[in-house]
CSV table of C-alpha atoms in Angstrom, one decimal:
chain,number,residue,atom,x,y,z
A,2,MET,CA,22.3,33.8,-19.0
A,3,HIS,CA,19.0,32.1,-19.0
A,4,GLN,CA,17.9,30.2,-15.9
A,5,VAL,CA,15.7,27.9,-17.9
A,6,ARG,CA,16.1,27.1,-21.6
A,7,LEU,CA,14.1,24.5,-23.6
A,8,GLU,CA,15.0,23.7,-27.2
A,9,GLY,CA,12.7,21.8,-29.5
A,10,VAL,CA,11.2,19.8,-26.6
A,11,ARG,CA,8.8,17.1,-27.8
A,12,LYS,CA,6.7,14.7,-25.7
A,13,ARG,CA,4.4,12.0,-26.9
A,14,PHE,CA,2.0,9.9,-24.7
A,15,GLY,CA,1.1,6.9,-26.8
A,16,GLY,CA,-0.4,8.1,-30.0
A,17,LEU,CA,-0.9,11.7,-28.7
A,18,GLU,CA,1.9,14.2,-29.3
A,19,VAL,CA,1.4,16.6,-26.4
A,20,LEU,CA,4.5,18.8,-27.0
A,21,ARG,CA,5.4,19.4,-30.6
A,22,GLY,CA,8.8,21.2,-30.4
A,23,VAL,CA,8.7,23.9,-27.8
A,24,ASP,CA,11.4,26.5,-27.3
A,25,LEU,CA,11.4,28.6,-24.1
A,26,ALA,CA,13.9,30.8,-22.4
A,27,VAL,CA,13.4,32.3,-19.0
A,28,SER,CA,15.9,34.9,-17.7
A,29,ARG,CA,17.0,35.4,-14.1
A,30,GLY,CA,14.2,37.1,-12.0
A,31,GLU,CA,11.7,36.7,-14.7
A,32,VAL,CA,8.1,35.6,-14.0
A,33,VAL,CA,6.5,33.7,-16.9
A,34,VAL,CA,2.9,32.7,-16.9
A,35,ILE,CA,1.8,29.8,-19.2
A,36,MET,CA,-1.9,29.8,-20.1
A,37,GLY,CA,-3.9,27.6,-22.4
A,38,ALA,CA,-6.9,25.3,-22.5
A,39,SER,CA,-6.8,21.8,-20.9
A,40,GLY,CA,-4.8,19.5,-23.2
A,41,SER,CA,-2.8,22.3,-24.7
A,42,GLY,CA,0.4,20.8,-23.1
A,43,LYS,CA,1.1,23.5,-20.6
A,44,THR,CA,1.4,21.2,-17.5
A,45,THR,CA,3.5,18.7,-19.5
A,46,LEU,CA,5.8,21.5,-20.6
A,47,LEU,CA,6.3,22.6,-17.0
A,48,ARG,CA,6.9,18.9,-15.9
A,49,CYS,CA,9.5,18.6,-18.7
A,50,ILE,CA,11.6,21.3,-17.1
A,51,ASN,CA,12.4,19.2,-14.0
A,52,PHE,CA,12.0,15.9,-15.7
A,53,LEU,CA,8.9,14.6,-14.0
A,54,GLU,CA,8.2,13.9,-17.6
A,55,GLU,CA,11.1,12.8,-19.7
A,56,PRO,CA,11.0,14.6,-23.1
A,57,ASP,CA,11.3,12.4,-26.1
A,58,ALA,CA,13.5,14.9,-28.0
A,59,GLY,CA,15.1,18.3,-27.5
A,60,ARG,CA,17.2,19.7,-24.8
A,61,VAL,CA,16.6,21.1,-21.3
A,62,VAL,CA,19.1,23.5,-19.7
A,63,VAL,CA,18.4,24.7,-16.1
A,64,CYS,CA,20.9,26.9,-14.3
A,65,GLY,CA,23.7,25.8,-16.6
A,66,VAL,CA,22.9,22.1,-16.2
A,67,ASP,CA,22.4,20.8,-19.7
A,68,VAL,CA,20.5,17.6,-20.4
A,69,PRO,CA,19.9,16.5,-24.0
A,70,CYS,CA,16.9,14.3,-24.4
A,71,GLY,CA,16.1,11.3,-26.6
A,72,GLU,CA,16.9,7.6,-26.9
A,73,LYS,CA,20.6,8.0,-27.6
A,74,HIS,CA,21.2,10.2,-24.5
A,75,ARG,CA,20.5,7.8,-21.7
A,76,GLY,CA,23.3,7.1,-19.2
A,77,ARG,CA,24.4,6.8,-15.7
A,78,ASN,CA,25.5,10.3,-14.9
A,79,ARG,CA,22.4,11.6,-16.6
A,80,SER,CA,20.2,10.9,-13.5
A,81,ALA,CA,22.6,12.8,-11.3
A,82,ARG,CA,22.3,15.9,-13.6
A,83,ILE,CA,18.5,15.6,-13.5
A,84,ARG,CA,18.6,15.6,-9.7
A,85,GLN,CA,20.8,18.7,-9.9
A,86,ILE,CA,18.2,20.3,-12.0
A,87,ARG,CA,15.5,19.3,-9.6
A,88,GLN,CA,17.4,20.9,-6.7
A,89,GLN,CA,17.7,24.1,-8.7
A,90,ALA,CA,14.1,24.2,-9.8
A,91,GLY,CA,11.6,23.7,-7.0
A,92,MET,CA,8.1,22.6,-7.8
A,93,VAL,CA,4.7,23.4,-6.4
A,94,PHE,CA,1.9,21.0,-7.4
A,95,GLN,CA,-1.8,21.5,-8.0
A,96,SER,CA,-2.6,18.8,-5.4
A,97,PHE,CA,0.0,20.0,-2.9
A,98,ASN,CA,1.5,16.5,-2.5
A,99,LEU,CA,2.6,17.2,1.0
A,100,PHE,CA,4.1,14.2,2.8
A,101,PRO,CA,1.1,13.1,5.0
A,102,HIS,CA,3.3,11.3,7.6
A,103,MET,CA,5.3,14.4,8.4
A,104,THR,CA,4.4,17.6,10.2
A,105,ALA,CA,4.5,21.0,8.4
A,106,LEU,CA,8.0,21.6,9.6
A,107,GLU,CA,9.2,18.1,8.8
A,108,ASN,CA,7.8,18.5,5.3
A,109,VAL,CA,9.9,21.6,4.9
A,110,VAL,CA,13.1,20.3,6.3
A,111,GLU,CA,13.0,16.9,4.6
A,112,GLY,CA,14.8,18.2,1.5
A,113,PRO,CA,17.5,20.0,3.4
A,114,LEU,CA,18.1,17.0,5.7
A,115,THR,CA,18.0,14.2,3.3
A,116,VAL,CA,19.1,15.7,0.0
A,117,ARG,CA,21.3,18.6,1.1
A,118,ARG,CA,22.6,16.8,4.2
A,119,MET,CA,22.2,19.9,6.2
A,120,PRO,CA,22.7,19.6,10.0
A,121,ARG,CA,19.3,19.2,11.8
A,122,ARG,CA,19.7,22.4,13.7
A,123,THR,CA,20.5,24.6,10.6
A,124,ALA,CA,17.7,22.9,8.7
A,125,THR,CA,15.2,23.5,11.5
A,126,GLU,CA,16.1,27.2,11.6
A,127,LEU,CA,15.7,27.4,7.9
A,128,GLY,CA,12.4,25.6,8.1
A,129,GLU,CA,11.0,27.8,10.8
A,130,ARG,CA,12.1,30.9,8.9
A,131,LEU,CA,10.3,29.7,5.7
A,132,LEU,CA,7.1,28.7,7.6
A,133,GLN,CA,7.1,32.2,9.1
A,134,ARG,CA,7.6,33.7,5.6
A,135,VAL,CA,4.4,31.9,4.4
A,136,GLY,CA,2.6,32.9,7.6
A,137,LEU,CA,2.4,29.4,9.2
A,138,SER,CA,4.7,29.5,12.2
A,139,ASP,CA,1.9,28.4,14.4
A,140,LYS,CA,1.3,25.3,12.3
A,141,ARG,CA,4.8,23.9,12.4
A,142,ASP,CA,3.8,20.8,14.3
A,143,GLU,CA,0.5,20.1,12.6
A,144,TYR,CA,0.1,17.2,10.2
A,145,PRO,CA,-1.1,18.1,6.7
A,146,SER,CA,-4.5,16.4,7.3
A,147,ARG,CA,-5.2,19.2,9.9
A,148,LEU,CA,-4.4,22.1,7.5
A,149,SER,CA,-6.7,23.9,5.0
A,150,GLY,CA,-6.0,23.7,1.3
A,151,GLY,CA,-4.5,27.1,1.3
A,152,GLN,CA,-2.3,26.3,4.3
A,153,LYS,CA,-1.2,23.1,2.6
A,154,GLN,CA,-0.2,24.9,-0.5
A,155,ARG,CA,1.8,27.5,1.5
A,156,VAL,CA,3.6,24.7,3.3
A,157,ALA,CA,4.3,23.2,-0.1
A,158,ILE,CA,5.8,26.5,-1.3
A,159,ALA,CA,8.0,26.6,1.8
A,160,ARG,CA,9.1,23.0,1.1
A,161,ALA,CA,10.1,24.0,-2.4
A,162,LEU,CA,12.0,27.0,-1.1
A,163,ALA,CA,13.8,25.0,1.5
A,164,MET,CA,16.0,23.6,-1.3
A,165,GLU,CA,17.0,27.3,-2.0
A,166,PRO,CA,16.2,26.9,-5.6
A,167,GLN,CA,17.0,29.3,-8.4
A,168,VAL,CA,13.7,28.8,-10.1
A,169,VAL,CA,10.2,27.8,-8.8
A,170,LEU,CA,7.8,26.0,-11.1
A,171,PHE,CA,4.1,26.3,-10.2
A,172,ASP,CA,1.6,23.8,-11.7
A,173,GLU,CA,-1.9,25.4,-11.3
A,174,PRO,CA,-1.2,26.2,-7.6
A,175,THR,CA,-4.7,27.5,-6.9
A,176,SER,CA,-6.8,25.2,-9.0
A,177,ALA,CA,-7.6,22.7,-6.3
A,178,LEU,CA,-8.5,25.4,-3.8
A,179,ASP,CA,-11.9,27.0,-2.9
A,180,PRO,CA,-12.0,30.5,-4.4
A,181,GLU,CA,-11.7,32.2,-1.0
A,182,LEU,CA,-8.4,30.5,-0.4
A,183,HIS,CA,-6.7,31.5,-3.6
A,184,GLU,CA,-5.6,34.9,-2.3
A,185,GLU,CA,-3.4,33.6,0.5
A,186,VAL,CA,-1.4,31.5,-1.9
A,187,LEU,CA,-1.3,34.2,-4.6
A,188,HIS,CA,-0.1,36.6,-1.9
A,189,VAL,CA,2.9,34.4,-1.1
A,190,MET,CA,3.7,34.0,-4.8
A,191,ARG,CA,3.5,37.8,-5.3
A,192,GLU,CA,6.0,38.4,-2.5
A,193,LEU,CA,8.3,35.8,-4.0
A,194,ALA,CA,8.1,37.5,-7.4
A,195,THR,CA,8.8,40.9,-5.8
A,196,GLU,CA,11.9,39.4,-4.1
A,197,GLY,CA,13.2,38.5,-7.6
A,198,MET,CA,12.6,34.8,-7.7
A,199,THR,CA,12.5,33.3,-11.2
A,200,MET,CA,9.1,31.7,-11.6
A,201,VAL,CA,7.3,29.7,-14.3
A,202,VAL,CA,3.7,29.5,-13.5
A,203,VAL,CA,0.9,27.5,-15.2
A,204,THR,CA,-2.3,29.1,-14.0
A,205,HIS,CA,-5.7,30.4,-15.0
A,206,GLU,CA,-5.4,33.4,-12.6
A,207,VAL,CA,-5.6,36.2,-15.1
A,208,ARG,CA,-5.4,38.9,-12.4
A,209,PHE,CA,-2.2,37.4,-11.0
A,210,ALA,CA,-0.7,37.3,-14.5
A,211,GLN,CA,-1.7,40.9,-15.1
A,212,ASP,CA,-0.3,42.2,-11.9
A,213,VAL,CA,2.8,40.1,-11.4
A,214,CYS,CA,4.3,38.4,-14.5
A,215,ASP,CA,6.7,39.8,-17.1
A,216,ARG,CA,5.6,37.6,-19.9
A,217,VAL,CA,2.5,35.5,-20.8
A,218,LEU,CA,2.8,32.4,-23.0
A,219,PHE,CA,-0.3,31.0,-24.6
A,220,MET,CA,-0.2,27.3,-25.6
A,221,ASP,CA,-2.3,25.4,-28.0
A,222,GLY,CA,-1.9,22.0,-29.5
A,223,GLY,CA,1.5,21.4,-28.0
A,224,VAL,CA,3.2,24.6,-29.2
A,225,ILE,CA,3.4,28.2,-27.9
A,226,VAL,CA,1.2,30.1,-30.2
A,227,GLU,CA,1.4,33.5,-28.7
A,228,GLU,CA,3.6,35.3,-26.2
A,229,GLY,CA,3.8,38.8,-25.0
A,230,SER,CA,3.8,41.2,-22.1
A,231,PRO,CA,0.6,40.8,-20.0
A,232,SER,CA,-0.6,44.2,-20.9
A,233,GLU,CA,-0.5,43.5,-24.7
A,234,PHE,CA,-1.6,39.9,-24.4
A,235,PHE,CA,-4.7,40.6,-22.3
A,236,ALA,CA,-5.7,43.7,-24.2
A,237,HIS,CA,-5.0,42.5,-27.8
A,238,PRO,CA,-4.6,38.8,-28.1
A,239,HIS,CA,-3.8,37.9,-31.7
A,240,HIS,CA,-4.3,34.2,-31.9
A,241,PRO,CA,-8.0,33.3,-32.4
A,242,ARG,CA,-7.8,30.6,-29.7
A,243,ALA,CA,-6.2,33.0,-27.2
A,244,GLN,CA,-9.1,35.4,-28.0
A,245,ALA,CA,-11.6,32.7,-27.5
A,246,PHE,CA,-9.9,31.6,-24.2
A,247,LEU,CA,-9.8,35.1,-22.8
A,248,HIS,CA,-13.4,35.6,-23.7
A,249,LEU,CA,-14.3,32.9,-21.2
A,250,VAL,CA,-12.5,34.6,-18.3
A,251,ASP,CA,-15.0,35.0,-15.6
A,252,HIS,CA,-15.5,38.2,-13.5
A,253,ALA,CA,-13.3,37.0,-10.7
A,254,GLY,CA,-10.5,37.3,-13.2
A,255,ARG,CA,-10.0,33.5,-13.7
A,256,ALA,CA,-10.3,31.6,-16.8
A,257,PRO,CA,-12.5,28.6,-16.1
A,258,SER,CA,-10.1,25.7,-15.4
A,259,MET,CA,-12.1,23.0,-17.3
A,260,VAL,CA,-12.6,25.0,-20.5
A,261,GLU,CA,-12.6,22.7,-23.5
A,262,LEU,CA,-12.5,24.9,-26.5
A,263,VAL,CA,-14.2,23.6,-29.6
A,264,ARG,CA,-11.6,22.7,-32.1
B,16,MET,CA,-4.9,-32.7,34.8
B,17,TRP,CA,-3.5,-30.0,37.2
B,18,GLU,CA,-0.8,-32.4,38.2
B,19,LEU,CA,0.0,-33.2,34.6
B,20,PHE,CA,0.1,-29.5,33.8
B,21,LEU,CA,2.5,-28.9,36.6
B,22,ARG,CA,4.8,-31.6,35.3
B,23,ALA,CA,4.5,-30.4,31.7
B,24,TYR,CA,4.7,-26.7,32.1
B,25,PRO,CA,8.5,-26.3,32.2
B,26,PHE,CA,8.6,-28.2,28.9
B,27,LEU,CA,5.7,-26.1,27.5
B,28,LEU,CA,7.6,-22.9,28.3
B,29,GLU,CA,10.7,-24.3,26.6
B,30,GLY,CA,8.5,-25.2,23.6
B,31,LEU,CA,6.9,-21.8,23.6
B,32,LEU,CA,10.4,-20.2,23.5
B,33,VAL,CA,11.3,-22.3,20.5
B,34,THR,CA,8.0,-21.4,18.8
B,35,VAL,CA,8.5,-17.7,19.4
B,36,VAL,CA,12.1,-17.8,18.2
B,37,LEU,CA,11.0,-19.7,15.0
B,38,GLY,CA,8.2,-17.2,14.4
B,39,VAL,CA,10.1,-14.0,15.1
B,40,SER,CA,13.3,-14.9,13.2
B,41,SER,CA,11.3,-16.3,10.2
B,42,PHE,CA,9.2,-13.2,10.1
B,43,THR,CA,12.2,-10.9,10.2
B,44,ILE,CA,14.1,-12.8,7.5
B,45,GLY,CA,10.9,-13.4,5.5
B,46,SER,CA,10.0,-9.7,5.6
B,47,ALA,CA,13.5,-8.8,4.2
B,48,ILE,CA,13.0,-11.4,1.5
B,49,GLY,CA,9.5,-10.0,0.9
B,50,LEU,CA,10.7,-6.4,0.6
B,51,ALA,CA,13.5,-7.4,-1.8
B,52,THR,CA,11.0,-9.4,-3.9
B,53,ALA,CA,8.4,-6.6,-3.9
B,54,LEU,CA,11.1,-4.2,-5.1
B,55,ALA,CA,12.2,-6.7,-7.7
B,56,ARG,CA,8.7,-7.0,-9.0
B,57,LEU,CA,8.3,-3.2,-9.3
B,58,SER,CA,11.8,-2.9,-10.9
B,59,SER,CA,12.3,-1.9,-14.5
B,60,ILE,CA,14.6,-4.8,-15.1
B,61,ALA,CA,12.7,-7.6,-16.7
B,62,ALA,CA,15.0,-10.4,-15.4
B,63,LEU,CA,14.5,-9.3,-11.8
B,64,ARG,CA,10.7,-9.2,-12.3
B,65,ALA,CA,10.7,-12.7,-13.8
B,66,LEU,CA,12.8,-14.1,-11.0
B,67,ALA,CA,10.5,-12.6,-8.4
B,68,ILE,CA,7.4,-13.9,-10.1
B,69,ALA,CA,9.0,-17.4,-10.3
B,70,TYR,CA,9.7,-17.4,-6.6
B,71,LEU,CA,6.3,-16.2,-5.7
B,72,SER,CA,4.6,-18.8,-7.9
B,73,VAL,CA,6.5,-21.7,-6.4
B,74,PHE,CA,6.2,-20.7,-2.8
B,75,ARG,CA,2.6,-19.7,-2.9
B,76,GLY,CA,1.6,-22.5,-5.1
B,77,THR,CA,2.9,-25.4,-3.0
B,78,PRO,CA,2.1,-26.5,0.6
B,79,MET,CA,4.3,-25.1,3.3
B,80,LEU,CA,4.8,-28.7,4.7
B,81,VAL,CA,6.1,-29.9,1.3
B,82,GLN,CA,8.6,-27.0,1.2
B,83,LEU,CA,9.8,-27.9,4.7
B,84,LEU,CA,10.2,-31.6,3.8
B,85,LEU,CA,12.1,-30.7,0.7
B,86,ILE,CA,14.6,-28.7,2.6
B,87,TYR,CA,15.0,-31.1,5.5
B,88,PHE,CA,14.8,-34.4,3.8
B,89,GLY,CA,15.4,-33.5,0.1
B,90,LEU,CA,18.5,-31.4,0.2
B,91,PRO,CA,20.7,-34.0,2.0
B,92,GLN,CA,20.6,-35.9,-1.3
B,93,PHE,CA,22.6,-33.0,-2.8
B,94,GLY,CA,25.0,-33.0,0.1
B,95,ILE,CA,23.3,-30.1,1.9
B,96,THR,CA,22.4,-31.3,5.4
B,97,LEU,CA,20.8,-28.8,7.7
B,98,GLU,CA,19.8,-29.0,11.3
B,99,PRO,CA,16.1,-29.1,12.1
B,100,ILE,CA,15.8,-25.5,13.4
B,101,PRO,CA,17.7,-23.9,10.5
B,102,SER,CA,15.7,-26.0,8.0
B,103,ALA,CA,12.5,-24.8,9.6
B,104,ILE,CA,13.6,-21.2,9.7
B,105,ILE,CA,14.6,-21.3,6.0
B,106,ALA,CA,11.4,-22.9,5.0
B,107,LEU,CA,9.2,-20.6,7.1
B,108,SER,CA,11.1,-17.5,5.9
B,109,LEU,CA,10.9,-18.3,2.2
B,110,ASN,CA,7.2,-19.1,2.7
B,111,VAL,CA,6.3,-16.0,4.6
B,112,GLY,CA,8.5,-13.9,2.3
B,113,SER,CA,6.2,-14.8,-0.6
B,114,TYR,CA,3.2,-13.4,1.2
B,115,GLN,CA,5.0,-10.4,2.6
B,116,SER,CA,6.2,-9.5,-0.9
B,117,GLU,CA,2.6,-9.1,-2.0
B,118,ASN,CA,1.7,-7.1,1.2
B,119,PHE,CA,4.6,-4.7,0.6
B,120,ARG,CA,3.9,-4.4,-3.1
B,121,SER,CA,0.3,-3.5,-2.7
B,122,GLY,CA,1.3,-1.1,0.1
B,123,ILE,CA,3.8,0.6,-2.2
B,124,LEU,CA,1.3,0.7,-5.1
B,125,GLY,CA,-1.3,2.2,-2.7
B,126,VAL,CA,0.8,5.3,-2.1
B,127,ASP,CA,-0.3,8.3,-4.2
B,128,ARG,CA,1.7,8.9,-7.3
B,129,GLY,CA,2.1,12.5,-6.3
B,130,GLN,CA,4.2,11.5,-3.3
B,131,ARG,CA,6.9,10.1,-5.5
B,132,GLU,CA,6.8,13.1,-7.7
B,133,ALA,CA,7.1,15.5,-4.7
B,134,ALA,CA,10.0,13.5,-3.4
B,135,PHE,CA,11.7,13.6,-6.8
B,136,SER,CA,10.9,17.3,-7.2
B,137,ILE,CA,13.1,18.1,-4.2
B,138,GLY,CA,16.0,16.2,-5.8
B,139,MET,CA,15.7,12.8,-3.9
B,140,THR,CA,17.2,9.7,-5.5
B,141,GLY,CA,14.8,6.7,-6.0
B,142,TRP,CA,16.2,5.1,-2.9
B,143,GLN,CA,15.8,8.2,-0.7
B,144,ALA,CA,12.2,8.6,-2.0
B,145,LEU,CA,11.5,5.0,-1.2
B,146,ARG,CA,13.0,5.0,2.3
B,147,ARG,CA,11.8,8.4,3.5
B,148,ILE,CA,8.5,9.0,1.6
B,149,ILE,CA,7.0,5.9,0.0
B,150,PHE,CA,7.9,3.1,2.4
B,151,PRO,CA,6.6,4.7,5.7
B,152,GLN,CA,3.3,5.3,4.0
B,153,ALA,CA,3.2,1.9,2.3
B,154,LEU,CA,3.8,0.3,5.7
B,155,ARG,CA,0.8,2.0,7.2
B,156,ILE,CA,-1.4,0.9,4.3
B,157,ALA,CA,-0.1,-2.7,4.6
B,158,ALA,CA,-0.1,-2.9,8.4
B,159,PRO,CA,-3.3,-4.9,8.9
B,160,THR,CA,-2.3,-7.6,6.4
B,161,ILE,CA,1.3,-7.7,7.7
B,162,GLY,CA,-0.1,-8.3,11.2
B,163,ASN,CA,-2.4,-11.0,10.0
B,164,ARG,CA,0.5,-12.7,8.3
B,165,PHE,CA,2.6,-12.7,11.6
B,166,ILE,CA,-0.2,-14.4,13.5
B,167,ALA,CA,-0.7,-16.9,10.7
B,168,LEU,CA,3.1,-17.6,10.8
B,169,MET,CA,3.0,-18.2,14.5
B,170,LYS,CA,0.6,-21.1,13.8
B,171,ASP,CA,2.5,-22.4,10.8
B,172,THR,CA,5.6,-22.9,13.1
B,173,SER,CA,3.8,-26.0,14.4
B,174,LEU,CA,4.7,-27.7,11.1
B,175,ALA,CA,8.4,-27.6,12.3
B,176,SER,CA,7.5,-30.5,14.6
B,177,VAL,CA,7.4,-32.8,11.6
B,178,VAL,CA,11.1,-32.2,11.1
B,179,THR,CA,11.8,-32.9,14.8
B,180,VAL,CA,12.1,-29.3,16.0
B,181,VAL,CA,11.1,-29.5,19.6
B,182,GLU,CA,8.6,-26.6,19.7
B,183,LEU,CA,5.2,-26.5,21.3
B,184,THR,CA,3.4,-29.0,19.2
B,185,ARG,CA,6.3,-31.5,19.4
B,186,ILE,CA,6.4,-31.1,23.2
B,187,ALA,CA,2.7,-32.0,23.4
B,188,GLU,CA,3.2,-35.0,21.2
B,189,ARG,CA,6.1,-36.2,23.3
B,190,ILE,CA,4.5,-35.9,26.7
B,191,GLY,CA,1.3,-37.3,25.2
B,192,SER,CA,3.0,-40.4,23.9
B,193,SER,CA,4.8,-41.1,27.2
B,194,THR,CA,1.7,-40.5,29.4
B,195,PHE,CA,-1.0,-41.5,26.9
B,196,ARG,CA,-2.8,-38.3,27.8
B,197,TYR,CA,-2.9,-36.8,24.3
B,198,MET,CA,-6.2,-35.0,24.8
B,199,GLU,CA,-5.0,-33.0,27.8
B,200,MET,CA,-1.6,-32.2,26.2
B,201,PHE,CA,-3.0,-30.9,22.9
B,202,VAL,CA,-5.7,-28.9,24.7
B,203,MET,CA,-2.9,-27.3,26.8
B,204,VAL,CA,-0.8,-26.5,23.7
B,205,ALA,CA,-3.8,-25.2,21.8
B,206,ALA,CA,-4.5,-22.9,24.8
B,207,VAL,CA,-0.9,-21.6,24.7
B,208,TYR,CA,-1.1,-20.9,21.0
B,209,TRP,CA,-4.4,-19.2,21.6
B,210,LEU,CA,-3.1,-17.0,24.4
B,211,LEU,CA,0.0,-16.1,22.3
B,212,ASN,CA,-2.0,-15.1,19.3
B,213,SER,CA,-4.6,-13.3,21.3
B,214,ALA,CA,-1.9,-11.2,22.8
B,215,LEU,CA,-0.5,-10.5,19.3
B,216,SER,CA,-4.0,-9.5,18.1
B,217,LEU,CA,-4.3,-7.0,20.9
B,218,GLY,CA,-0.8,-5.7,20.1
B,219,GLN,CA,-1.8,-5.4,16.4
B,220,ALA,CA,-5.0,-3.5,17.2
B,221,ALA,CA,-3.1,-1.1,19.4
B,222,LEU,CA,-0.5,-0.6,16.7
B,223,GLU,CA,-3.1,0.1,14.1
B,224,ARG,CA,-4.9,2.6,16.3
B,225,ARG,CA,-1.6,4.4,16.8
B,226,LEU,CA,-0.7,4.4,13.2
B,227,ALA,CA,-4.2,5.8,12.3
B,228,ARG,CA,-3.8,8.6,14.8
B,229,ALA,CA,-0.4,9.8,13.6
B,230,TYR,CA,-2.0,11.6,10.6
């Protein structure tokens, strides 16, 4: 069974159709990387999976929770199912979005305490274990303002994992970091992939995609225009825009994040 | 003057107590009204938004004194007769509520959008996100204006003297009229207000320093 399935997902912002009917299926344990130029719809697609953006049409199924989208599908019990999806699909943001009024540990245990209603003691044990896993045991009582970008992102990953999700969604997790801090975040993500976590990652990190992922999707103009294993995608991209995009990959193995390909 | 002060000071203390009770209770009730109004204004339900805007428009667009007179002298015509202190507390609460609503609203809007998304992404309900994530941050953003409103309210309580509430100002008037020493009495009362609000200002500054240090 698929952990994440999107069928014909469409999303429009005003006059701009950002997603024009996207189908996607991610199996258990699979790591999928989504690439594409700015404006191709990749972040919107990711945000549709956990309903941070509400699709205008189509259907989203995450871990068996099925939510059809569109005007005629609004209703009371719908928001409960969306919350169920969000608990199953953790998210890591480009700008971390840590809670600034809480320490690292408090950030991590917030979900277990408030949403999962876990006893404080159990939640604290879980939180400490997760901080240790991302290498930040010594920062448990620091506020986010005292952490580096890489440390913040690692706390954010621990916060997502604290809900014990089936899937983790990564939205350009290294794009806001200085280059020398990328590796500490990618390292945690690699470990997570090795442990069999299902991951959907929007990123420009070509090397990460080559080493870790099972499948690369390339988006353009609101649709997936190419998909394949990383070895075939990076060696022989077929779509002209994928070719142009990969041509711009710099020597550090990262596609420049602000590339605006000429249409 | 000293001998007048010695005679007046038990009454001044009593008046101060009433002033503080008026201020603290109106601030508490008014803050609750303000929070509810702020949430109504940010709500997706158009009727709630309209109701909130109508309330704000009326209570911020008319003088506090007129609101108080309406409640104390106007309502009895409709068979609603209220004692002076409840009248004053209702008027002050409704008035301060309209200001607090704007303070809370700008605080809530000042919290980064990503905070809401992060809260939702771990499966929180809208209410949990508000209570645990948005509101604690909004309160810090709004703390200076909220503190200023509290001090302003402490001074506004003097208007309650008009509807015969025996608070500080009314005490001064009373003793002044019986002794014909208005000047001394109003200077004394002004000094009490000043001391009270100076203490509040110091408290406010200390609170803001603490809030700034927390993160």
